[in-house]
Coordinates of C-alpha atoms in Angstrom, one line a residue:
X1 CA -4.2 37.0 43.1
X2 CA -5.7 35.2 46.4
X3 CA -3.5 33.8 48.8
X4 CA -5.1 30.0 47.8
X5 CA -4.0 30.4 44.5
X6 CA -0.7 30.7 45.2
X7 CA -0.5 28.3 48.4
X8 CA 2.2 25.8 46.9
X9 CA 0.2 23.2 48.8
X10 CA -2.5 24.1 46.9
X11 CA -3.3 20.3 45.6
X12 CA -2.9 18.5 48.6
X13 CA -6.7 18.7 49.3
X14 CA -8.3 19.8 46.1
X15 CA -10.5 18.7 43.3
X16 CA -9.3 18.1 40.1
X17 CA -11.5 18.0 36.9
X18 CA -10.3 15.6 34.0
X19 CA -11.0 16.4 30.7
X20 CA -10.4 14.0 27.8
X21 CA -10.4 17.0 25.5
X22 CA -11.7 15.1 22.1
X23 CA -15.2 14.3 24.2
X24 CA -16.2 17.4 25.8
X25 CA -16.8 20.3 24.0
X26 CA -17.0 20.8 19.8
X27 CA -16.3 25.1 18.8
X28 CA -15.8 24.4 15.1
X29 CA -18.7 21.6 14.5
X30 CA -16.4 18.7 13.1
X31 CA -17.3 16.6 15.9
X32 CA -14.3 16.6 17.7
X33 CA -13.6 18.3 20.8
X34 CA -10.7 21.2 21.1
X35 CA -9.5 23.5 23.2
X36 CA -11.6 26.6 22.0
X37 CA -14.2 24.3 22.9
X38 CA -12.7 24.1 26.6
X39 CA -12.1 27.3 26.7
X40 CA -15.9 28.1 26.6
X41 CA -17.0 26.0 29.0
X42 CA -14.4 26.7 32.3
X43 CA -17.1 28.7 33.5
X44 CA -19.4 25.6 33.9
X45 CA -16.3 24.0 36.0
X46 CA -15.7 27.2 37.6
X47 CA -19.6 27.1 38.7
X48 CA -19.5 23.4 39.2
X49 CA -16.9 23.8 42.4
X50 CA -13.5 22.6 40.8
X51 CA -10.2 23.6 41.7
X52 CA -8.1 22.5 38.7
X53 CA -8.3 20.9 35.1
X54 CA -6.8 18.0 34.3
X55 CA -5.9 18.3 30.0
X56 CA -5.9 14.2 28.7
X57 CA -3.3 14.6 25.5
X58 CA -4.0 17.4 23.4
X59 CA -0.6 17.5 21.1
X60 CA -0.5 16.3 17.6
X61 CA -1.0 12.6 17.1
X62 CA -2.4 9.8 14.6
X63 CA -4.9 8.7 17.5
X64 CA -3.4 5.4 16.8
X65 CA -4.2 5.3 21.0
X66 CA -6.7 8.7 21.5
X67 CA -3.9 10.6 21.7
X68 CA -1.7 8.9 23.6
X69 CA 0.5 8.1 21.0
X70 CA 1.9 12.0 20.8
X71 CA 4.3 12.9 17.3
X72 CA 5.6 16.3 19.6
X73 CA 5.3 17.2 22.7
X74 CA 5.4 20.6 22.8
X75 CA 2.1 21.3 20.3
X76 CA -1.4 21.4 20.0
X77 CA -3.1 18.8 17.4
X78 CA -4.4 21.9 14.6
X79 CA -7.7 19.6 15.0
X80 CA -7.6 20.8 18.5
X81 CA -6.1 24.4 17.8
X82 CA -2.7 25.9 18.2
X83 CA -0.7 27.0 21.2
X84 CA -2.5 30.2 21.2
X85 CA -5.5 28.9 21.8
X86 CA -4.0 26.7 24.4
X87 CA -2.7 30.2 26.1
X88 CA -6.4 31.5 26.2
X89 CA -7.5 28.9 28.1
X90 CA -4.9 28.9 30.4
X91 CA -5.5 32.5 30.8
X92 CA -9.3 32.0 31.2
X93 CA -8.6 29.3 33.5
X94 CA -6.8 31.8 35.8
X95 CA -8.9 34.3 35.8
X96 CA -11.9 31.8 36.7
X97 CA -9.1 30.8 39.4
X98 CA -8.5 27.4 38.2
X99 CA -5.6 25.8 37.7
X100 CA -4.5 23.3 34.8
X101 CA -2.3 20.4 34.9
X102 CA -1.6 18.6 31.7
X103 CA -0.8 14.7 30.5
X104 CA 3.3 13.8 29.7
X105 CA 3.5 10.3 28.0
X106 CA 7.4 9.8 28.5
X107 CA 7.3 6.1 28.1
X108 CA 6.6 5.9 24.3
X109 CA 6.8 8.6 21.4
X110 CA 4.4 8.4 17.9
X111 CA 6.2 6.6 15.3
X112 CA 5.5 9.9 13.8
X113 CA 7.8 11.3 16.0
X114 CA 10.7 13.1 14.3
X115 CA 13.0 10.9 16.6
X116 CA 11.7 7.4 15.3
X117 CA 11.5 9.1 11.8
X118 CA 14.8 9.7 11.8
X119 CA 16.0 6.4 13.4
X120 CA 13.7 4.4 10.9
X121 CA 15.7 6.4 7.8
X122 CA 19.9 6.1 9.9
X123 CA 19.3 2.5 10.5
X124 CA 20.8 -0.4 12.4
X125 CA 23.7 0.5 14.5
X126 CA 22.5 4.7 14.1
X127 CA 22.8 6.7 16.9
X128 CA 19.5 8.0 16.3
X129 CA 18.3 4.7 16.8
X130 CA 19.5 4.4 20.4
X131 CA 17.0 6.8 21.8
X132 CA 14.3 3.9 21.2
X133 CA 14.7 0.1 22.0
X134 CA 15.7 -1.5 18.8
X135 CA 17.4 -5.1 18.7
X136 CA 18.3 -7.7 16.5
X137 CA 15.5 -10.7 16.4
X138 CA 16.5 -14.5 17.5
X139 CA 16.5 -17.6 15.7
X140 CA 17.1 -17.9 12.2
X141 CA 18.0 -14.9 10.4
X142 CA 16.9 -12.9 13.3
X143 CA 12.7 -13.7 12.4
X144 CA 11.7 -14.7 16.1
X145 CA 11.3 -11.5 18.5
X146 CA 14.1 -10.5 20.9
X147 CA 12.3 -11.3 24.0
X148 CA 8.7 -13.1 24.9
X149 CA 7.5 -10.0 26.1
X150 CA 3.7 -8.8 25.6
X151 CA 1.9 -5.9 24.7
X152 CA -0.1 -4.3 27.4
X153 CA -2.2 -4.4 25.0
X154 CA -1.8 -7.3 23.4
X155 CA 0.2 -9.2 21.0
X156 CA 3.7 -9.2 21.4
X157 CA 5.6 -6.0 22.5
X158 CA 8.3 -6.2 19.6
X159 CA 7.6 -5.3 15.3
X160 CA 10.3 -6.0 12.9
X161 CA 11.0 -3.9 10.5
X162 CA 12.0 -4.5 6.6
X163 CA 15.8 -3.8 7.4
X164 CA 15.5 -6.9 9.9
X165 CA 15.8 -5.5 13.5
X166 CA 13.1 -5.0 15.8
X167 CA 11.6 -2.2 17.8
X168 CA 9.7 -2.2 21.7
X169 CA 6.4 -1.1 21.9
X170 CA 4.6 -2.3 25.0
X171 CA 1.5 -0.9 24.2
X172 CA 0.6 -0.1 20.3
X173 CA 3.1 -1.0 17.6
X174 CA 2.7 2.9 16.4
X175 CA 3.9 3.6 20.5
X176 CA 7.5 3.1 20.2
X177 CA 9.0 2.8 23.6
X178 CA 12.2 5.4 24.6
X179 CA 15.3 4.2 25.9
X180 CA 15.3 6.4 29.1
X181 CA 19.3 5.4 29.9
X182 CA 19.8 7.9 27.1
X183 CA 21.0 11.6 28.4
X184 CA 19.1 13.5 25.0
X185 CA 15.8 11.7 26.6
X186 CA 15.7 12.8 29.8
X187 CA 17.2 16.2 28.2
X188 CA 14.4 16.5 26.3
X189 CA 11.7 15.8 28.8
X190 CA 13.1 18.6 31.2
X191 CA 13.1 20.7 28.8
X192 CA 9.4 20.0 27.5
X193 CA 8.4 20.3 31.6
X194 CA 9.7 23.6 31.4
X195 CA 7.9 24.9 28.2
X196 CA 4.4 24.1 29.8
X197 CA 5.1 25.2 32.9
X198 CA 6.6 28.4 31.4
X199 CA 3.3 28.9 29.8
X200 CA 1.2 28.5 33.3
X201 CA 0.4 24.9 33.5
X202 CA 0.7 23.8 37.5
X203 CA 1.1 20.2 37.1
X204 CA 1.6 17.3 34.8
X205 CA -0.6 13.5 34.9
X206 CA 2.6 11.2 34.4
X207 CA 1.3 8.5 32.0
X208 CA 2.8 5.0 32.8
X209 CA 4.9 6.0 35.1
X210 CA 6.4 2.9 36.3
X211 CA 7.6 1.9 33.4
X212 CA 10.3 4.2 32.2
X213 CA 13.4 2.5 33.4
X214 CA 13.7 -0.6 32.3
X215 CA 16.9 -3.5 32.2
X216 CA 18.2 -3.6 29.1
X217 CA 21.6 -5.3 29.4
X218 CA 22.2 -7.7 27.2
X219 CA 20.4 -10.5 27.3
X220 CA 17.8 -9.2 27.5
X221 CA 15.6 -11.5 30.1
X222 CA 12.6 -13.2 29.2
X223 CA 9.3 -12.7 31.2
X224 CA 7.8 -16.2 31.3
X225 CA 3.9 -16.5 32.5
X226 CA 3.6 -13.8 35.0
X227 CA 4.4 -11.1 32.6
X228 CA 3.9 -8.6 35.7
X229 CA 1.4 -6.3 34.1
X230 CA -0.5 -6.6 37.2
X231 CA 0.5 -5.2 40.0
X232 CA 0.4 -7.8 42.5
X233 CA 2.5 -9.7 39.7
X234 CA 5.4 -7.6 40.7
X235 CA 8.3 -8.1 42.5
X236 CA 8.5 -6.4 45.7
X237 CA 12.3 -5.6 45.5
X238 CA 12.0 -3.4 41.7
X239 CA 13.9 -6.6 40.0
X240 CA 11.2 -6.7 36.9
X241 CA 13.0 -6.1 34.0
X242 CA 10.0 -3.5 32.2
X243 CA 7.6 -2.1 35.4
X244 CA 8.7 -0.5 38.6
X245 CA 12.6 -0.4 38.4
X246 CA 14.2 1.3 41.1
X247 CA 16.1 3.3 38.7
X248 CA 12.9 5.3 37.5
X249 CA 13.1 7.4 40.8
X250 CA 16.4 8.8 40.1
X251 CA 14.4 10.5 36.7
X252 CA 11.4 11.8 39.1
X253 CA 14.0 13.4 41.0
X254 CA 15.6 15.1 38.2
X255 CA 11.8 16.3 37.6
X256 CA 11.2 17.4 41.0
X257 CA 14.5 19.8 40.2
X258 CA 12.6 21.4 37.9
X259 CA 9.1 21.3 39.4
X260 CA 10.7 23.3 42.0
X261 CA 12.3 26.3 40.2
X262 CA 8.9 27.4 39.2
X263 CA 7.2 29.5 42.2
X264 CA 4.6 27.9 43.7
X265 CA 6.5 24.6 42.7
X266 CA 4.8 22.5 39.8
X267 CA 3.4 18.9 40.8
X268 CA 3.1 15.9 39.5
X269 CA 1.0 12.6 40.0
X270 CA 2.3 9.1 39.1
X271 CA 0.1 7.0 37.2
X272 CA 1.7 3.8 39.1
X273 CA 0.2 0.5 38.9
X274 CA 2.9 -0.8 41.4
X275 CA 1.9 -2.8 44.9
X276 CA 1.0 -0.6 47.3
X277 CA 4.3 -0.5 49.6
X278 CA 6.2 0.4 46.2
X279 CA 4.0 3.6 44.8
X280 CA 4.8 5.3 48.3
X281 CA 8.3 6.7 46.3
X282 CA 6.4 7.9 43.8
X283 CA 4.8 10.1 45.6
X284 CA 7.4 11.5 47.9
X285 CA 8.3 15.8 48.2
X286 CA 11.3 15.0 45.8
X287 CA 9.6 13.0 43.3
X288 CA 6.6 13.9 41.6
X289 CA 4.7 14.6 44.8
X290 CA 0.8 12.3 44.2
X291 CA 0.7 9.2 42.9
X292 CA -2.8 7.4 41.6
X293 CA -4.4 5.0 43.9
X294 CA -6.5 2.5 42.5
X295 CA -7.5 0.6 44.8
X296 CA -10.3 2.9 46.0
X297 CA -11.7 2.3 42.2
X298 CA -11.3 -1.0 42.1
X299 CA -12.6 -1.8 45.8
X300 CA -15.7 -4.0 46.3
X301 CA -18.8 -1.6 47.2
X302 CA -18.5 -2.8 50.9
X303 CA -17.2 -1.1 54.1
X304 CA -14.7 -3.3 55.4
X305 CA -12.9 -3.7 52.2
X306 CA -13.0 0.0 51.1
X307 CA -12.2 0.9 55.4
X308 CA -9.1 -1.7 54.6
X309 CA -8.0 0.7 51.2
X310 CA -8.9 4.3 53.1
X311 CA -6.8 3.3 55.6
X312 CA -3.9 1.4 53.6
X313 CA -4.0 4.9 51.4
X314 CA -3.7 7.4 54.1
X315 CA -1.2 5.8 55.9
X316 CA 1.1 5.3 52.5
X317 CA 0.0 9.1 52.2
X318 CA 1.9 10.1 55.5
X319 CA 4.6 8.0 54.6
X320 CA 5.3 9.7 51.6
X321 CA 4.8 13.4 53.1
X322 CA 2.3 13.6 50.2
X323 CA -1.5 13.7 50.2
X324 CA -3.4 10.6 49.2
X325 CA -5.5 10.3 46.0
X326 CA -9.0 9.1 44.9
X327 CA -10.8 8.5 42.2
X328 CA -13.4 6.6 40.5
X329 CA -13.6 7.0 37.1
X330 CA -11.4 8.2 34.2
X331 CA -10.3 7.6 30.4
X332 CA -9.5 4.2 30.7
X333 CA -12.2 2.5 33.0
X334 CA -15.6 1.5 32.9
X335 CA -17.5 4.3 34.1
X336 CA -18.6 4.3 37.9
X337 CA -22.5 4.3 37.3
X338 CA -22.6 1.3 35.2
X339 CA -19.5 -0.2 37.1
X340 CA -21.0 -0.5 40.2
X341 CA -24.3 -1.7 39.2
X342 CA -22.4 -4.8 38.3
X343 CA -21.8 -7.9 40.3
X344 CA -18.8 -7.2 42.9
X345 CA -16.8 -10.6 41.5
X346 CA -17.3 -9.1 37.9
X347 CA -13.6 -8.3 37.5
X348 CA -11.5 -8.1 34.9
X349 CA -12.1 -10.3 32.0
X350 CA -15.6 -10.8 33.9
X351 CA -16.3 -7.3 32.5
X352 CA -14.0 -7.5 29.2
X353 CA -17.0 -10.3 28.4
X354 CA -20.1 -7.6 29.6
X355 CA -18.5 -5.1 27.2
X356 CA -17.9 -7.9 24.7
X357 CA -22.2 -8.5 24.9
X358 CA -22.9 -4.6 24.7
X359 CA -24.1 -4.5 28.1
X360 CA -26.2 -7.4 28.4
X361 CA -25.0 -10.0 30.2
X362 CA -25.3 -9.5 32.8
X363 CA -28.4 -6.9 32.8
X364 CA -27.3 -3.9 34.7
X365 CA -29.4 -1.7 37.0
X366 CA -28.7 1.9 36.8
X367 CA -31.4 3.1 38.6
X368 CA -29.0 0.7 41.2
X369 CA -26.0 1.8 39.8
X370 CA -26.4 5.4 40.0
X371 CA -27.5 5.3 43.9
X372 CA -24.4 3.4 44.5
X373 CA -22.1 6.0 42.5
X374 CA -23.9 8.8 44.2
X375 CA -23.0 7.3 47.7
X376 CA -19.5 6.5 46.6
X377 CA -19.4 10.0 45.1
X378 CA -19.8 11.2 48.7
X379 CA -17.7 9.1 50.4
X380 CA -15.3 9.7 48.4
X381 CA -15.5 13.5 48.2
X382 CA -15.7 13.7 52.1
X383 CA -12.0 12.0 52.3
X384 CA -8.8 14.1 53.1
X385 CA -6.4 14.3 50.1
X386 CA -7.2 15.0 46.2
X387 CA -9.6 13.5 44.2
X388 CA -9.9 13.3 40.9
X389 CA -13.3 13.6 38.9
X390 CA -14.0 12.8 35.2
X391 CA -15.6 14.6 32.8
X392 CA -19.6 13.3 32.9
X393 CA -19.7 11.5 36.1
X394 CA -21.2 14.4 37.6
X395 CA -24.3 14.3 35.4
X396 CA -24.1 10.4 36.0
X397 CA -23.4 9.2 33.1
X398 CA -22.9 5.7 32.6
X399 CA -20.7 3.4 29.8
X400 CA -21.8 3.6 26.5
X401 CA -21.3 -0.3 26.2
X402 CA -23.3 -0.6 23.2
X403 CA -21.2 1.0 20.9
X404 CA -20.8 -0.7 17.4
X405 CA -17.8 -2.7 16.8
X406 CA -17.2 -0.7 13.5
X407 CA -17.2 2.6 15.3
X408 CA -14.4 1.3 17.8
X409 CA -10.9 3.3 17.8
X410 CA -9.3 1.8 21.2
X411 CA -6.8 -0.4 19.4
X412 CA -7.1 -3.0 22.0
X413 CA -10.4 -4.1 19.8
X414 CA -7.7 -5.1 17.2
X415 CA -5.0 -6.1 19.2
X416 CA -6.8 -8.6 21.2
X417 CA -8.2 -10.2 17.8
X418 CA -11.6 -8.5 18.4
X419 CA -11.7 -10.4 22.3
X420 CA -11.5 -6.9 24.5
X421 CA -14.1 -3.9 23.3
X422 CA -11.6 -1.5 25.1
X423 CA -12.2 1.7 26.4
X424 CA -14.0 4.1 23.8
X425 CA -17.6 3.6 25.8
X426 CA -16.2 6.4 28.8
X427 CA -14.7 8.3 25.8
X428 CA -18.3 9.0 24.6
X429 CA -18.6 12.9 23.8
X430 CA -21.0 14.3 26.8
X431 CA -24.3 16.2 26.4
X432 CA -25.0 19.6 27.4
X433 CA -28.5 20.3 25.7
X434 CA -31.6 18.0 25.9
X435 CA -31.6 18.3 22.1
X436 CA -29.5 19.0 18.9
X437 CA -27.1 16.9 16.5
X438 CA -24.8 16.5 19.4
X439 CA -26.9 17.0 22.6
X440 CA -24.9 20.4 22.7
X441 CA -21.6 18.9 22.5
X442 CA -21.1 20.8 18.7
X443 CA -23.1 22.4 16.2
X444 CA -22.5 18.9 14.0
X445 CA -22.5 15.3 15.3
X446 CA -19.5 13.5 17.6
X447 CA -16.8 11.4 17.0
X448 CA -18.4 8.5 18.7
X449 CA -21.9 7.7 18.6
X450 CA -24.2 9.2 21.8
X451 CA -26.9 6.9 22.8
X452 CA -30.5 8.0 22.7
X453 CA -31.9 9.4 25.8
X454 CA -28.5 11.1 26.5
X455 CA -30.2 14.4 26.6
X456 CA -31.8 13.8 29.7
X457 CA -28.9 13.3 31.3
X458 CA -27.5 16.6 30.0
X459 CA -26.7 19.8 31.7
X460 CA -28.9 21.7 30.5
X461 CA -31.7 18.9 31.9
X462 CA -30.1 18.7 35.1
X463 CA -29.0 22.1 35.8
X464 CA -31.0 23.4 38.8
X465 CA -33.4 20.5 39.3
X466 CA -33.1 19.4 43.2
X467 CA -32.4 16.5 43.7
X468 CA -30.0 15.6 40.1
X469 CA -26.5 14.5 40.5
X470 CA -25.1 17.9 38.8
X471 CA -26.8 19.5 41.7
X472 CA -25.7 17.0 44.1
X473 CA -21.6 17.5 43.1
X474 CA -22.2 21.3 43.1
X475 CA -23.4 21.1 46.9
X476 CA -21.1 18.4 47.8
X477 CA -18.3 20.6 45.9
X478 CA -19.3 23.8 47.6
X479 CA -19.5 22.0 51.5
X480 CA -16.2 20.6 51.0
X481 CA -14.4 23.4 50.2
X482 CA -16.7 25.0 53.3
X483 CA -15.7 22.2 55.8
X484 CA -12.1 21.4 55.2
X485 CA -10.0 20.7 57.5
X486 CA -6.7 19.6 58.0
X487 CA -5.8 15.9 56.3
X488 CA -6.9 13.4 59.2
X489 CA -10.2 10.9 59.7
X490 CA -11.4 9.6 62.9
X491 CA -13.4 5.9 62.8
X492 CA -16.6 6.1 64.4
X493 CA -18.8 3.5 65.1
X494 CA -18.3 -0.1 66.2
X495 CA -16.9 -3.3 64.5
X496 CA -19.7 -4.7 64.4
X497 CA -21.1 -1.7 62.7
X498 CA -18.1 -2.1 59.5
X499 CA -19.3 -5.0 59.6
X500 CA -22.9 -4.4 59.1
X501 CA -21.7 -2.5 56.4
X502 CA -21.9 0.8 58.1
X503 CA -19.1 2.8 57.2
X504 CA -18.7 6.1 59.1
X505 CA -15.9 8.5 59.9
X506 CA -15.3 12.3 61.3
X507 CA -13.1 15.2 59.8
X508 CA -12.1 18.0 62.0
X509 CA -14.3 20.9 63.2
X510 CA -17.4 18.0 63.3
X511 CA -18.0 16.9 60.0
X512 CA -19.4 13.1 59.7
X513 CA -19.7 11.3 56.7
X514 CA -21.7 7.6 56.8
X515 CA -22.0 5.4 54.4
X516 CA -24.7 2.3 54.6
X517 CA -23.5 -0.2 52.3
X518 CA -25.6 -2.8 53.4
X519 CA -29.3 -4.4 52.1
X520 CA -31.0 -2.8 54.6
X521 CA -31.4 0.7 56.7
X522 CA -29.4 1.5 59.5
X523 CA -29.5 3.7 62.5
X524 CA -28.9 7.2 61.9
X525 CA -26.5 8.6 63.6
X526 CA -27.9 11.6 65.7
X527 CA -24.5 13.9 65.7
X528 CA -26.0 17.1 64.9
X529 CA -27.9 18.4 61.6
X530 CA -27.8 17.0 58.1
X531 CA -26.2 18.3 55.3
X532 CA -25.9 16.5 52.5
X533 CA -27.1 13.2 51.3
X534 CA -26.3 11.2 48.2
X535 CA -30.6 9.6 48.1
X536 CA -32.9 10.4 50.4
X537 CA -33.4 10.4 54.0
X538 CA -36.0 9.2 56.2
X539 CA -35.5 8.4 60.5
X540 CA -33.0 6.0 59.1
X541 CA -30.2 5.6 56.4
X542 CA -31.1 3.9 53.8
X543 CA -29.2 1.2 51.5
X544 CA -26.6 2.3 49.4
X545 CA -26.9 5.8 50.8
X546 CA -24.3 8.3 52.0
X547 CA -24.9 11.2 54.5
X548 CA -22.9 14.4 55.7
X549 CA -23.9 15.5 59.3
X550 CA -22.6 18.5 61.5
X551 CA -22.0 17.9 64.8
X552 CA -24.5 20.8 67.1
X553 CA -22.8 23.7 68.1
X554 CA -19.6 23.0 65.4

């Protein structure tokens, strides 16, 4: 085994591949993804430049949330496969020299978890019912919820059940949330850490993160109109009583006890959405090591803002001792292509309404969209630290946010009375072939619809043609690793530059990367040769364009 593949600091710079595994590749033809299906295809990520796999939930579920809603945690869905075939991909992995991290969803169990199975048949008062949240209901005869909390995904965060008490959920009612003050939980967890890491997994995505610990002396506290579901909504001293307790670090470093008898130690990265100054802990050498920051996805396309969040994101990076993250895309966003062809104010429920009109309103330009990605792509890949690609983005995919409403499986399409599409549009499974039932995705058709003209956007219609994004990430994927240095970025240029909307840094040993973000061409920077750019070049830069340059002589 190479030296790099056993560096314990192995993640601090590399690329990471996600995989939502029910979208990306079919072996048995019934139109769902699995890991055999994986399995045959790590050479493509192995070609494509990638240093490690990132599995979304593969463990047996009801898909009452894609999979996040897991009935145990230490299987394989059969529609997926069994633990066998999760072994041959691990070992295929290795021998491709990639590494694979997995999901852990400690917050909430199935309700077809044999723990809520059994605390549904003890009932009130059980033992087995204080591994979960369960409480008795207010007002008369107990027929108002405990609290006025709300469902992330909403609705409220409590269901009553026919023996009269009431259960947490704060996403889907079939999530039950887990009382993590209790000893057989965090037992449990350690012990399901251990069995993947046993069989070769290197690191573990930690789903909701934040929201382990929560208060739950009695009374419970009521919320009010800042639920706190937003980061910013948070208090910056850990007082909320769901998100961000200061107690939830004391469980990361009972994980980072077990992360580190495993040789090189296993990681973990937080998914945190905490105010900046609070996901620093997450992220520290005895916690979970990385934690998600978002604020590069969510950044206007425009170099003072994103110099603000580079900078805010290294500097909490040092703080921590960890390395800093980036990413653009992933399971539960609109994807970049389509994202960024939107109008920068289109936030939030500004794009809950574009979903909501398939696309529509407003009319999106992806010719726009996909020069914008591209550049971002760059930018982002020619960072210090980890980022984090998902599945499509590098054949530039964008949302399917046509989809029809009685296809929809996101349960925010019911839970918001039919108001939020939800997510299922970046869930889409890909295409590989120009043609076929599934554009190569299975020898039958896919879970979710694939839009027409989706086989142009395929591998097998990108693969080798100069110029396509595929080829772009595979040379942008194959420099990187080439020009690496160690985890620091120089500004270059002027003020008045940033604010032109030139945005330009240098890595050690001479590497540039500049970004124009601005309507019209700018200067080029004459540092030495080109390398890499994300459109092309003339004597100048153009608009929403991104170029690597070597300084002469470096």
């Amino acid at each position: 085994m190479s030296d790099d593949r056993v560096n314990s600091d192995w993640w601090r710079q590399a690329v990471i591949y996600q995989i939502y595994p029910r979208s990306f590749a079919d072996s048995d033809a019934d139109g769902i993804g699995d890991l055999p299906g994986i399995t045959g295809r790590l050479p493509y990520l192995a070609g494509l430049g990638v240093d490690a796999v990132w599995l979304s939930p593969f463990y047996p579920s009801a898909l009452a949330d894609g999979g996040y809603d897991v009935a145990d945690y230490r299987d394989v869905d059969p529609r997926l496969g069994t633990l066998d075939d999760f072994d041959r991909l691990v070992a295929e992995a290795d021998r491709l020299g990639l590494k694979v991290m997995v999901d852990i969803v400690p917050n909430h169990t199935s309700n077809d978890h044999a723990w809520f199975q059994e605390a549904l048949r003890a009932g009130p008062g059980s033992p087995a019912r204080e591994r979960y949240v369960f409480r008795e209901g207010r007002g008369v005869g107990g027929g108002l919820p405990p609290t006025d909390w709300v469902s992330c995904f909403g609705g409220p965060a409590w269901t009553r059940l026919p023996d009269g008490q009431w259960y947490l959920h704060l996403f889907a009612p079939e999530q039950p949330d887990l009382n993590w003050d209790h000893p057989e939980v965090r037992a449990d967890f350690l012990a399901t850490l251990r069995f993947w890491s046993d069989r070769g997994v290197a690191g573990f995505r930690v789903d909701v993160a934040h929201g382990l610990a929560k208060d739950l002396a009695e009374p419970l506290r009521d919320i009010g109109d800042v639920p706190g579901y937003e980061p910013e909504d948070l208090p910056e001293d850990g007082s909320h009583p769901l998100w961000d307790r200061d107690e939830v670090h004391g469980i990361f470093r009972e994980w980072r006890r077990v992360f580190d008898e495993y040789d090189p130690p296993r990681i973990g990265v937080a998914e945190a959405w905490v105010r900046n100054s609070r996901r620093v802990s997450y992220a520290r050498a005895d916690e979970l090591g990385q934690a998600f920051n978002f604020d590069f996805l969510n950044a206007p396309l425009n170099a003072p803002a994103l110099h603000s969040v580079i900078d805010g994101a290294l500097s909490a990076a040092r703080e921590a001792g960890a390395s800093a993250t980036w990413v653009l895309s992933n399971h539960d966003v609109i994807r970049h292509r389509s994202r960024l062809a939107l109008p920068d104010d289109l936030t939030g429920p500004g794009r809950d309404a574009w979903l909501l009109a398939d696309g529509r309103e407003p009319e999106t330009d992806l010719a726009l969209g996909l020069r914008r990605a591209r550049a971002a792509t760059l930018l982002m890949l020619a960072l210090p630290g980890s980022s984090y690609l998902y599945q499509g983005e590098e054949l530039g995919l964008p949302e399917v946010a046509d989809l029809p409403v009685d296809v929809l499986q996101d349960p925010t399409w019911e839970r918001s009375g039919h108001r939020v599409k939800g997510r299922d549009g970046c869930r889409v499974p890909l295409p590989w072939t120009r043609g076929g039932p599934s554009y190569g995705f299975g020898a039958g058709g896919a879970w979710l619809p694939q839009p027409e003209g989706f086989g142009e956007l395929s591998v097998e219609a990108q693969e080798g043609r100069a110029g396509s994004t595929l080829e772009l990430y595979r040379e942008a994927l194959r420099l990187r690793r080439e020009l690496q240095g160690d985890e620091t970025v120089e500004w270059q240029g002027s003020v008045a530059e940033l604010s032109a909307g030139v945005l330009h840094f240098r890595r050690p040993g001479g590497w540039h990367s500049v970004t124009n973000l601005s309507s019209a061409a700018a200067p080029l920077p004459a540092v030495g040769e080109v390398l890499l750019s994300s459109g092309p070049l003339s004597d100048e830069l153009p608009p929403d364009t991104t170029v690597w340059l070597r300084e002469a002589g470096a």
